[in-house]
PDB file of C-alpha atoms and ligand atoms in Angstrom:
ATOM      1  CA  MET A   1       3.785 -11.408 -27.219  1.00 53.00           C
ATOM      2  CA  THR A   2       4.937 -14.418 -25.214  1.00 59.00           C
ATOM      3  CA  ALA A   3       3.254 -15.053 -21.892  1.00 62.00           C
ATOM      4  CA  ALA A   4       5.503 -14.495 -18.878  1.00 66.00           C
ATOM      5  CA  PRO A   5       6.420 -18.043 -17.769  1.00 66.00           C
ATOM      6  CA  ASP A   6       6.079 -17.619 -14.016  1.00 88.00           C
ATOM      7  CA  ARG A   7       3.418 -14.988 -13.526  1.00 96.00           C
ATOM      8  CA  LYS A   8       2.789 -14.124  -9.902  1.00 98.00           C
ATOM      9  CA  ARG A   9      -0.762 -14.630  -8.701  1.00 98.00           C
ATOM     10  CA  ALA A  10      -2.075 -11.302  -7.430  1.00 98.00           C
ATOM     11  CA  ALA A  11      -5.182 -10.531  -5.417  1.00 98.00           C
ATOM     12  CA  ILE A  12      -6.768  -7.084  -5.206  1.00 98.00           C
ATOM     13  CA  LEU A  13      -8.581  -5.869  -2.086  1.00 98.00           C
ATOM     14  CA  ILE A  14     -11.225  -3.193  -2.646  1.00 98.00           C
ATOM     15  CA  SER A  15     -14.023  -1.422  -0.780  1.00 97.00           C
ATOM     16  CA  GLY A  16     -15.768   0.618  -3.463  1.00 96.00           C
ATOM     17  CA  ARG A  17     -15.583   1.883  -7.029  1.00 96.00           C
ATOM     18  CA  GLY A  18     -12.541  -0.134  -7.986  1.00 98.00           C
ATOM     19  CA  SER A  19     -11.072   2.048 -10.708  1.00 98.00           C
ATOM     20  CA  ASN A  20      -7.506   1.177  -9.671  1.00 98.00           C
ATOM     21  CA  MET A  21      -8.525  -2.491  -9.622  1.00 98.00           C
ATOM     22  CA  ALA A  22      -9.837  -2.063 -13.185  1.00 98.00           C
ATOM     23  CA  ALA A  23      -6.508  -0.525 -14.260  1.00 98.00           C
ATOM     24  CA  LEU A  24      -4.629  -3.513 -12.799  1.00 98.00           C
ATOM     25  CA  ILE A  25      -6.980  -6.000 -14.468  1.00 98.00           C
ATOM     26  CA  GLU A  26      -6.495  -4.234 -17.795  1.00 98.00           C
ATOM     27  CA  ALA A  27      -2.697  -4.211 -17.498  1.00 98.00           C
ATOM     28  CA  ALA A  28      -2.598  -7.898 -16.532  1.00 98.00           C
ATOM     29  CA  LYS A  29      -4.320  -8.802 -19.816  1.00 97.00           C
ATOM     30  CA  ALA A  30      -0.994  -8.288 -21.591  1.00 97.00           C
ATOM     31  CA  PRO A  31       0.590 -11.736 -21.905  1.00 95.00           C
ATOM     32  CA  ALA A  32       4.012 -10.426 -20.893  1.00 95.00           C
ATOM     33  CA  TYR A  33       2.694  -8.778 -17.711  1.00 97.00           C
ATOM     34  CA  PRO A  34       4.431 -10.544 -14.796  1.00 97.00           C
ATOM     35  CA  ALA A  35       1.287 -10.981 -12.662  1.00 98.00           C
ATOM     36  CA  SER A  36      -2.189 -12.332 -13.194  1.00 98.00           C
ATOM     37  CA  ILE A  37      -5.197 -11.097 -11.216  1.00 98.00           C
ATOM     38  CA  ALA A  38      -6.426 -14.290  -9.588  1.00 98.00           C
ATOM     39  CA  LEU A  39      -8.825 -12.930  -6.971  1.00 98.00           C
ATOM     40  CA  VAL A  40     -10.697  -9.783  -5.923  1.00 98.00           C
ATOM     41  CA  ILE A  41     -11.895  -9.460  -2.319  1.00 98.00           C
ATOM     42  CA  SER A  42     -14.141  -6.716  -0.976  1.00 98.00           C
ATOM     43  CA  ASN A  43     -15.025  -6.014   2.641  1.00 97.00           C
ATOM     44  CA  ASN A  44     -18.104  -4.253   1.290  1.00 97.00           C
ATOM     45  CA  PRO A  45     -20.554  -6.597  -0.464  1.00 96.00           C
ATOM     46  CA  GLU A  46     -22.033  -3.560  -2.286  1.00 97.00           C
ATOM     47  CA  ALA A  47     -18.719  -2.433  -3.790  1.00 97.00           C
ATOM     48  CA  ALA A  48     -19.241  -1.463  -7.438  1.00 97.00           C
ATOM     49  CA  GLY A  49     -15.847  -2.938  -8.292  1.00 97.00           C
ATOM     50  CA  LEU A  50     -17.078  -6.469  -7.545  1.00 98.00           C
ATOM     51  CA  GLY A  51     -19.432  -6.362 -10.535  1.00 98.00           C
ATOM     52  CA  HIS A  52     -16.638  -5.228 -12.810  1.00 97.00           C
ATOM     53  CA  ALA A  53     -14.311  -8.000 -11.618  1.00 98.00           C
ATOM     54  CA  ARG A  54     -17.027 -10.634 -12.109  1.00 98.00           C
ATOM     55  CA  ALA A  55     -17.709  -9.326 -15.610  1.00 98.00           C
ATOM     56  CA  GLU A  56     -13.985  -9.817 -16.316  1.00 98.00           C
ATOM     57  CA  GLY A  57     -14.264 -13.441 -15.193  1.00 98.00           C
ATOM     58  CA  ILE A  58     -12.152 -12.958 -12.079  1.00 98.00           C
ATOM     59  CA  PRO A  59     -13.107 -14.888  -8.928  1.00 98.00           C
ATOM     60  CA  THR A  60     -14.514 -12.538  -6.293  1.00 98.00           C
ATOM     61  CA  VAL A  61     -15.210 -12.845  -2.592  1.00 98.00           C
ATOM     62  CA  ALA A  62     -17.332 -10.438  -0.550  1.00 97.00           C
ATOM     63  CA  LEU A  63     -16.486 -10.666   3.135  1.00 97.00           C
ATOM     64  CA  SER A  64     -18.248  -8.096   5.262  1.00 95.00           C
ATOM     65  CA  HIS A  65     -16.074  -7.037   8.184  1.00 93.00           C
ATOM     66  CA  LYS A  66     -19.331  -6.438  10.058  1.00 94.00           C
ATOM     67  CA  ASN A  67     -19.735 -10.207  10.427  1.00 94.00           C
ATOM     68  CA  PHE A  68     -16.520 -10.547  12.433  1.00 95.00           C
ATOM     69  CA  PRO A  69     -16.039  -9.760  16.117  1.00 95.00           C
ATOM     70  CA  ASP A  70     -12.713  -7.978  15.711  1.00 94.00           C
ATOM     71  CA  ARG A  71     -10.163  -6.773  13.183  1.00 93.00           C
ATOM     72  CA  GLU A  72      -7.864  -9.772  13.317  1.00 94.00           C
ATOM     73  CA  SER A  73     -10.599 -12.374  12.856  1.00 96.00           C
ATOM     74  CA  PHE A  74     -11.701 -10.551   9.689  1.00 97.00           C
ATOM     75  CA  ASP A  75      -8.090 -10.416   8.528  1.00 98.00           C
ATOM     76  CA  ARG A  76      -7.682 -14.146   9.199  1.00 97.00           C
ATOM     77  CA  ALA A  77     -10.704 -14.862   6.993  1.00 98.00           C
ATOM     78  CA  VAL A  78      -9.199 -12.709   4.210  1.00 98.00           C
ATOM     79  CA  HIS A  79      -5.883 -14.521   4.655  1.00 98.00           C
ATOM     80  CA  ALA A  80      -7.622 -17.916   4.320  1.00 98.00           C
ATOM     81  CA  GLU A  81      -9.179 -16.815   1.000  1.00 98.00           C
ATOM     82  CA  LEU A  82      -5.782 -15.668  -0.259  1.00 98.00           C
ATOM     83  CA  GLU A  83      -4.153 -18.963   0.728  1.00 98.00           C
ATOM     84  CA  GLU A  84      -6.953 -20.938  -0.871  1.00 98.00           C
ATOM     85  CA  LYS A  85      -6.218 -19.251  -4.197  1.00 98.00           C
ATOM     86  CA  ALA A  86      -2.433 -19.603  -3.787  1.00 98.00           C
ATOM     87  CA  ILE A  87      -1.933 -15.840  -3.951  1.00 98.00           C
ATOM     88  CA  ASP A  88       1.634 -14.491  -4.103  1.00 98.00           C
ATOM     89  CA  LEU A  89       1.016 -10.741  -3.954  1.00 98.00           C
ATOM     90  CA  VAL A  90      -1.767  -8.542  -2.580  1.00 98.00           C
ATOM     91  CA  ALA A  91      -2.631  -5.086  -3.939  1.00 98.00           C
ATOM     92  CA  LEU A  92      -4.835  -2.810  -1.827  1.00 98.00           C
ATOM     93  CA  ALA A  93      -6.859  -0.565  -4.122  1.00 98.00           C
ATOM     94  CA  GLY A  94      -9.222   1.727  -2.270  1.00 96.00           C
ATOM     95  CA  PHE A  95      -9.450  -0.821   0.551  1.00 96.00           C
ATOM     96  CA  MET A  96     -10.806   1.231   3.435  1.00 93.00           C
ATOM     97  CA  ARG A  97      -9.815  -1.026   6.335  1.00 93.00           C
ATOM     98  CA  VAL A  98      -6.683  -0.800   8.405  1.00 92.00           C
ATOM     99  CA  LEU A  99      -5.054  -4.235   8.394  1.00 94.00           C
ATOM    100  CA  SER A 100      -3.889  -5.836  11.635  1.00 95.00           C
ATOM    101  CA  PRO A 101      -0.172  -6.199  12.435  1.00 95.00           C
ATOM    102  CA  TRP A 102      -0.784  -9.965  12.206  1.00 96.00           C
ATOM    103  CA  PHE A 103      -1.960  -9.672   8.581  1.00 97.00           C
ATOM    104  CA  CYS A 104       0.881  -7.295   7.681  1.00 96.00           C
ATOM    105  CA  ARG A 105       3.399  -9.813   9.044  1.00 95.00           C
ATOM    106  CA  GLN A 106       1.871 -12.683   7.053  1.00 96.00           C
ATOM    107  CA  TRP A 107       2.198 -10.644   3.861  1.00 97.00           C
ATOM    108  CA  GLU A 108       5.390  -8.773   4.667  1.00 95.00           C
ATOM    109  CA  GLY A 109       7.012  -7.523   1.461  1.00 95.00           C
ATOM    110  CA  ARG A 110       4.134  -8.910  -0.633  1.00 97.00           C
ATOM    111  CA  LEU A 111       1.457  -6.340   0.224  1.00 98.00           C
ATOM    112  CA  LEU A 112       1.126  -3.088  -1.745  1.00 98.00           C
ATOM    113  CA  ASN A 113      -1.054  -0.023  -1.351  1.00 97.00           C
ATOM    114  CA  ILE A 114      -1.820   3.042  -3.431  1.00 97.00           C
ATOM    115  CA  HIS A 115      -2.259   6.293  -1.571  1.00 97.00           C
ATOM    116  CA  PRO A 116      -3.411   9.564  -3.126  1.00 98.00           C
ATOM    117  CA  SER A 117      -0.615  11.825  -1.890  1.00 98.00           C
ATOM    118  CA  LEU A 118       3.100  12.272  -2.188  1.00 98.00           C
ATOM    119  CA  LEU A 119       3.953  10.266   0.915  1.00 97.00           C
ATOM    120  CA  PRO A 120       5.202  10.942   3.525  1.00 97.00           C
ATOM    121  CA  LYS A 121       2.958  13.980   3.088  1.00 97.00           C
ATOM    122  CA  PHE A 122      -0.752  13.641   3.894  1.00 97.00           C
ATOM    123  CA  LYS A 123      -1.113  10.179   5.338  1.00 96.00           C
ATOM    124  CA  GLY A 124      -4.705   9.200   6.101  1.00 94.00           C
ATOM    125  CA  VAL A 125      -7.884  10.500   4.504  1.00 95.00           C
ATOM    126  CA  ASP A 126      -8.973  13.725   2.719  1.00 97.00           C
ATOM    127  CA  THR A 127      -5.611  14.108   1.063  1.00 98.00           C
ATOM    128  CA  HIS A 128      -6.768  16.355  -1.801  1.00 98.00           C
ATOM    129  CA  ARG A 129      -8.535  18.856   0.469  1.00 98.00           C
ATOM    130  CA  ARG A 130      -5.526  18.911   2.797  1.00 98.00           C
ATOM    131  CA  ALA A 131      -3.098  19.458  -0.096  1.00 98.00           C
ATOM    132  CA  LEU A 132      -5.204  22.393  -1.343  1.00 98.00           C
ATOM    133  CA  GLU A 133      -5.489  23.892   2.137  1.00 98.00           C
ATOM    134  CA  ALA A 134      -1.745  23.595   2.647  1.00 98.00           C
ATOM    135  CA  GLY A 135      -1.177  25.584  -0.577  1.00 98.00           C
ATOM    136  CA  GLU A 136       0.916  22.822  -2.133  1.00 98.00           C
ATOM    137  CA  ALA A 137       2.247  23.530  -5.631  1.00 98.00           C
ATOM    138  CA  GLU A 138       2.416  19.804  -6.346  1.00 98.00           C
ATOM    139  CA  HIS A 139       0.426  16.776  -5.281  1.00 98.00           C
ATOM    140  CA  GLY A 140       0.333  13.167  -6.468  1.00 98.00           C
ATOM    141  CA  CYS A 141       0.129   9.537  -5.539  1.00 98.00           C
ATOM    142  CA  THR A 142       2.344   6.815  -4.125  1.00 98.00           C
ATOM    143  CA  VAL A 143       2.486   3.043  -4.363  1.00 98.00           C
ATOM    144  CA  HIS A 144       4.245   1.608  -1.343  1.00 98.00           C
ATOM    145  CA  VAL A 145       4.868  -1.654   0.454  1.00 97.00           C
ATOM    146  CA  VAL A 146       2.523  -1.959   3.438  1.00 96.00           C
ATOM    147  CA  THR A 147       3.874  -2.165   6.975  1.00 93.00           C
ATOM    148  CA  PRO A 148       1.784  -2.099  10.164  1.00 89.00           C
ATOM    149  CA  ASP A 149       2.120   1.715  10.266  1.00 88.00           C
ATOM    150  CA  LEU A 150      -0.601   3.500   8.290  1.00 85.00           C
ATOM    151  CA  ASP A 151       0.477   4.774   4.847  1.00 86.00           C
ATOM    152  CA  ASP A 152       4.093   4.049   5.653  1.00 90.00           C
ATOM    153  CA  GLY A 153       6.536   1.536   4.229  1.00 92.00           C
ATOM    154  CA  PRO A 154       9.039   1.571   1.371  1.00 96.00           C
ATOM    155  CA  ILE A 155       7.950   3.539  -1.677  1.00 97.00           C
ATOM    156  CA  ILE A 156       7.845   1.665  -4.993  1.00 98.00           C
ATOM    157  CA  LEU A 157       6.700   4.487  -7.291  1.00 98.00           C
ATOM    158  CA  GLN A 158       5.341   8.029  -7.080  1.00 98.00           C
ATOM    159  CA  ALA A 159       3.766  10.334  -9.643  1.00 98.00           C
ATOM    160  CA  ARG A 160       3.482  14.102  -9.324  1.00 98.00           C
ATOM    161  CA  VAL A 161       0.841  16.450 -10.688  1.00 98.00           C
ATOM    162  CA  PRO A 162       0.673  20.246 -10.496  1.00 98.00           C
ATOM    163  CA  VAL A 163      -1.908  21.916  -8.278  1.00 98.00           C
ATOM    164  CA  LEU A 164      -3.605  24.520 -10.504  1.00 98.00           C
ATOM    165  CA  PRO A 165      -4.976  27.868  -9.303  1.00 95.00           C
ATOM    166  CA  ASP A 166      -8.644  26.999  -9.911  1.00 96.00           C
ATOM    167  CA  ASP A 167      -8.463  23.454  -8.532  1.00 98.00           C
ATOM    168  CA  THR A 168     -11.249  22.020  -6.443  1.00 98.00           C
ATOM    169  CA  THR A 169     -10.835  18.772  -4.506  1.00 98.00           C
ATOM    170  CA  ASP A 170     -12.660  17.043  -7.378  1.00 98.00           C
ATOM    171  CA  SER A 171     -10.503  18.435 -10.171  1.00 98.00           C
ATOM    172  CA  LEU A 172      -7.332  17.697  -8.231  1.00 98.00           C
ATOM    173  CA  ALA A 173      -8.542  14.182  -7.314  1.00 98.00           C
ATOM    174  CA  ALA A 174      -9.282  13.452 -10.985  1.00 98.00           C
ATOM    175  CA  ARG A 175      -5.785  14.561 -12.048  1.00 98.00           C
ATOM    176  CA  VAL A 176      -4.215  12.386  -9.352  1.00 98.00           C
ATOM    177  CA  LEU A 177      -6.464   9.412 -10.138  1.00 98.00           C
ATOM    178  CA  ALA A 178      -5.319   9.365 -13.777  1.00 98.00           C
ATOM    179  CA  GLU A 179      -1.752   9.005 -12.461  1.00 98.00           C
ATOM    180  CA  GLU A 180      -2.819   6.293  -9.986  1.00 98.00           C
ATOM    181  CA  HIS A 181      -4.148   4.272 -12.910  1.00 98.00           C
ATOM    182  CA  ARG A 182      -0.839   4.731 -14.732  1.00 98.00           C
ATOM    183  CA  ILE A 183       1.597   3.906 -11.912  1.00 98.00           C
ATOM    184  CA  TYR A 184      -0.193   1.120 -10.038  1.00 98.00           C
ATOM    185  CA  PRO A 185       0.200  -1.383 -12.902  1.00 98.00           C
ATOM    186  CA  LEU A 186       3.872  -0.375 -13.218  1.00 98.00           C
ATOM    187  CA  ALA A 187       4.442  -0.808  -9.485  1.00 98.00           C
ATOM    188  CA  LEU A 188       2.702  -4.175  -9.321  1.00 98.00           C
ATOM    189  CA  ALA A 189       4.809  -5.350 -12.265  1.00 98.00           C
ATOM    190  CA  LYS A 190       7.916  -4.185 -10.457  1.00 97.00           C
ATOM    191  CA  ALA A 191       6.884  -6.021  -7.279  1.00 97.00           C
ATOM    192  CA  ALA A 192       6.117  -9.132  -9.333  1.00 97.00           C
ATOM    193  CA  GLY A 193       9.667  -9.034 -10.637  1.00 91.00           C
ATOM    194  CA  GLY A 194       8.955  -7.755 -14.151  1.00 63.00           C
TER     195      GLY A 194
HETATM  196  C1  GRF B   1      -7.967   6.008  -4.737  1.00 60.22           C
HETATM  197  O1  GRF B   1      -7.786   7.383  -4.796  1.00 60.22           O
HETATM  198  C2  GRF B   1      -6.912   5.361  -3.882  1.00 60.22           C
HETATM  199  O2  GRF B   1      -5.679   5.984  -3.997  1.00 60.22           O
HETATM  200  C3  GRF B   1      -7.468   5.576  -2.506  1.00 60.22           C
HETATM  201  O3  GRF B   1      -8.851   5.379  -2.630  1.00 60.22           O
HETATM  202  C4  GRF B   1      -9.247   5.657  -3.965  1.00 60.22           C
HETATM  203  C5  GRF B   1      -9.891   4.412  -4.494  1.00 60.22           C
HETATM  204  O4  GRF B   1     -10.430   4.575  -5.770  1.00 60.22           O
HETATM  205  N1  GRF B   1      -6.798   4.717  -1.567  1.00 60.22           N
HETATM  206  P1  GRF B   1     -10.823   3.312  -6.655  1.00 60.22           P
HETATM  207  O5  GRF B   1     -11.759   2.447  -5.788  1.00 60.22           O
HETATM  208  O6  GRF B   1      -9.583   2.601  -7.034  1.00 60.22           O
HETATM  209  O7  GRF B   1     -11.561   3.886  -7.818  1.00 60.22           O
END
């Protein structure tokens, strides 16, 4: 395979496990993938995903939001790290911080998020429990462009899964997560122009 000539430089922002991050790193190993993963930033220095990224040889930065007086000053520090690495695109992957309108403006159209529901349904947290309680026949996940409004913004890709009669939040979350890992690399490629 020939390497894509002008790969976009992508950064991934995480807070925890980082399984979506791992799926993006894996996809970006293909030479023809239109983005490279050039940086991983976590607001949680204990995030398990940081170890995985380091093991893959990807530069990582741990920036605890607790060391900043307010949301925007944390976001400005994240922005400085992204600029320093000449990042083109940012993918939020289990990043559990709401980003300031200032940050969203800086990265307008270049900031993606994955959310475990069929947006616009179930914005916010606890999506699997809420989908079960609502008696939904279908559930899923969405990759969207981030705007200052939480879990809003133009949808890039969605994947649907059935809700089965014996589902628990865990079984449903696992079925959705497998789809997250499938569509996030496709959506990032699409955003990177591939
Ligand atoms: C995923 O379900 C993602 O959609 C949500 O948080 C979870 C993060 O999981 N925003 P991981 O850290 O990618 O494993």
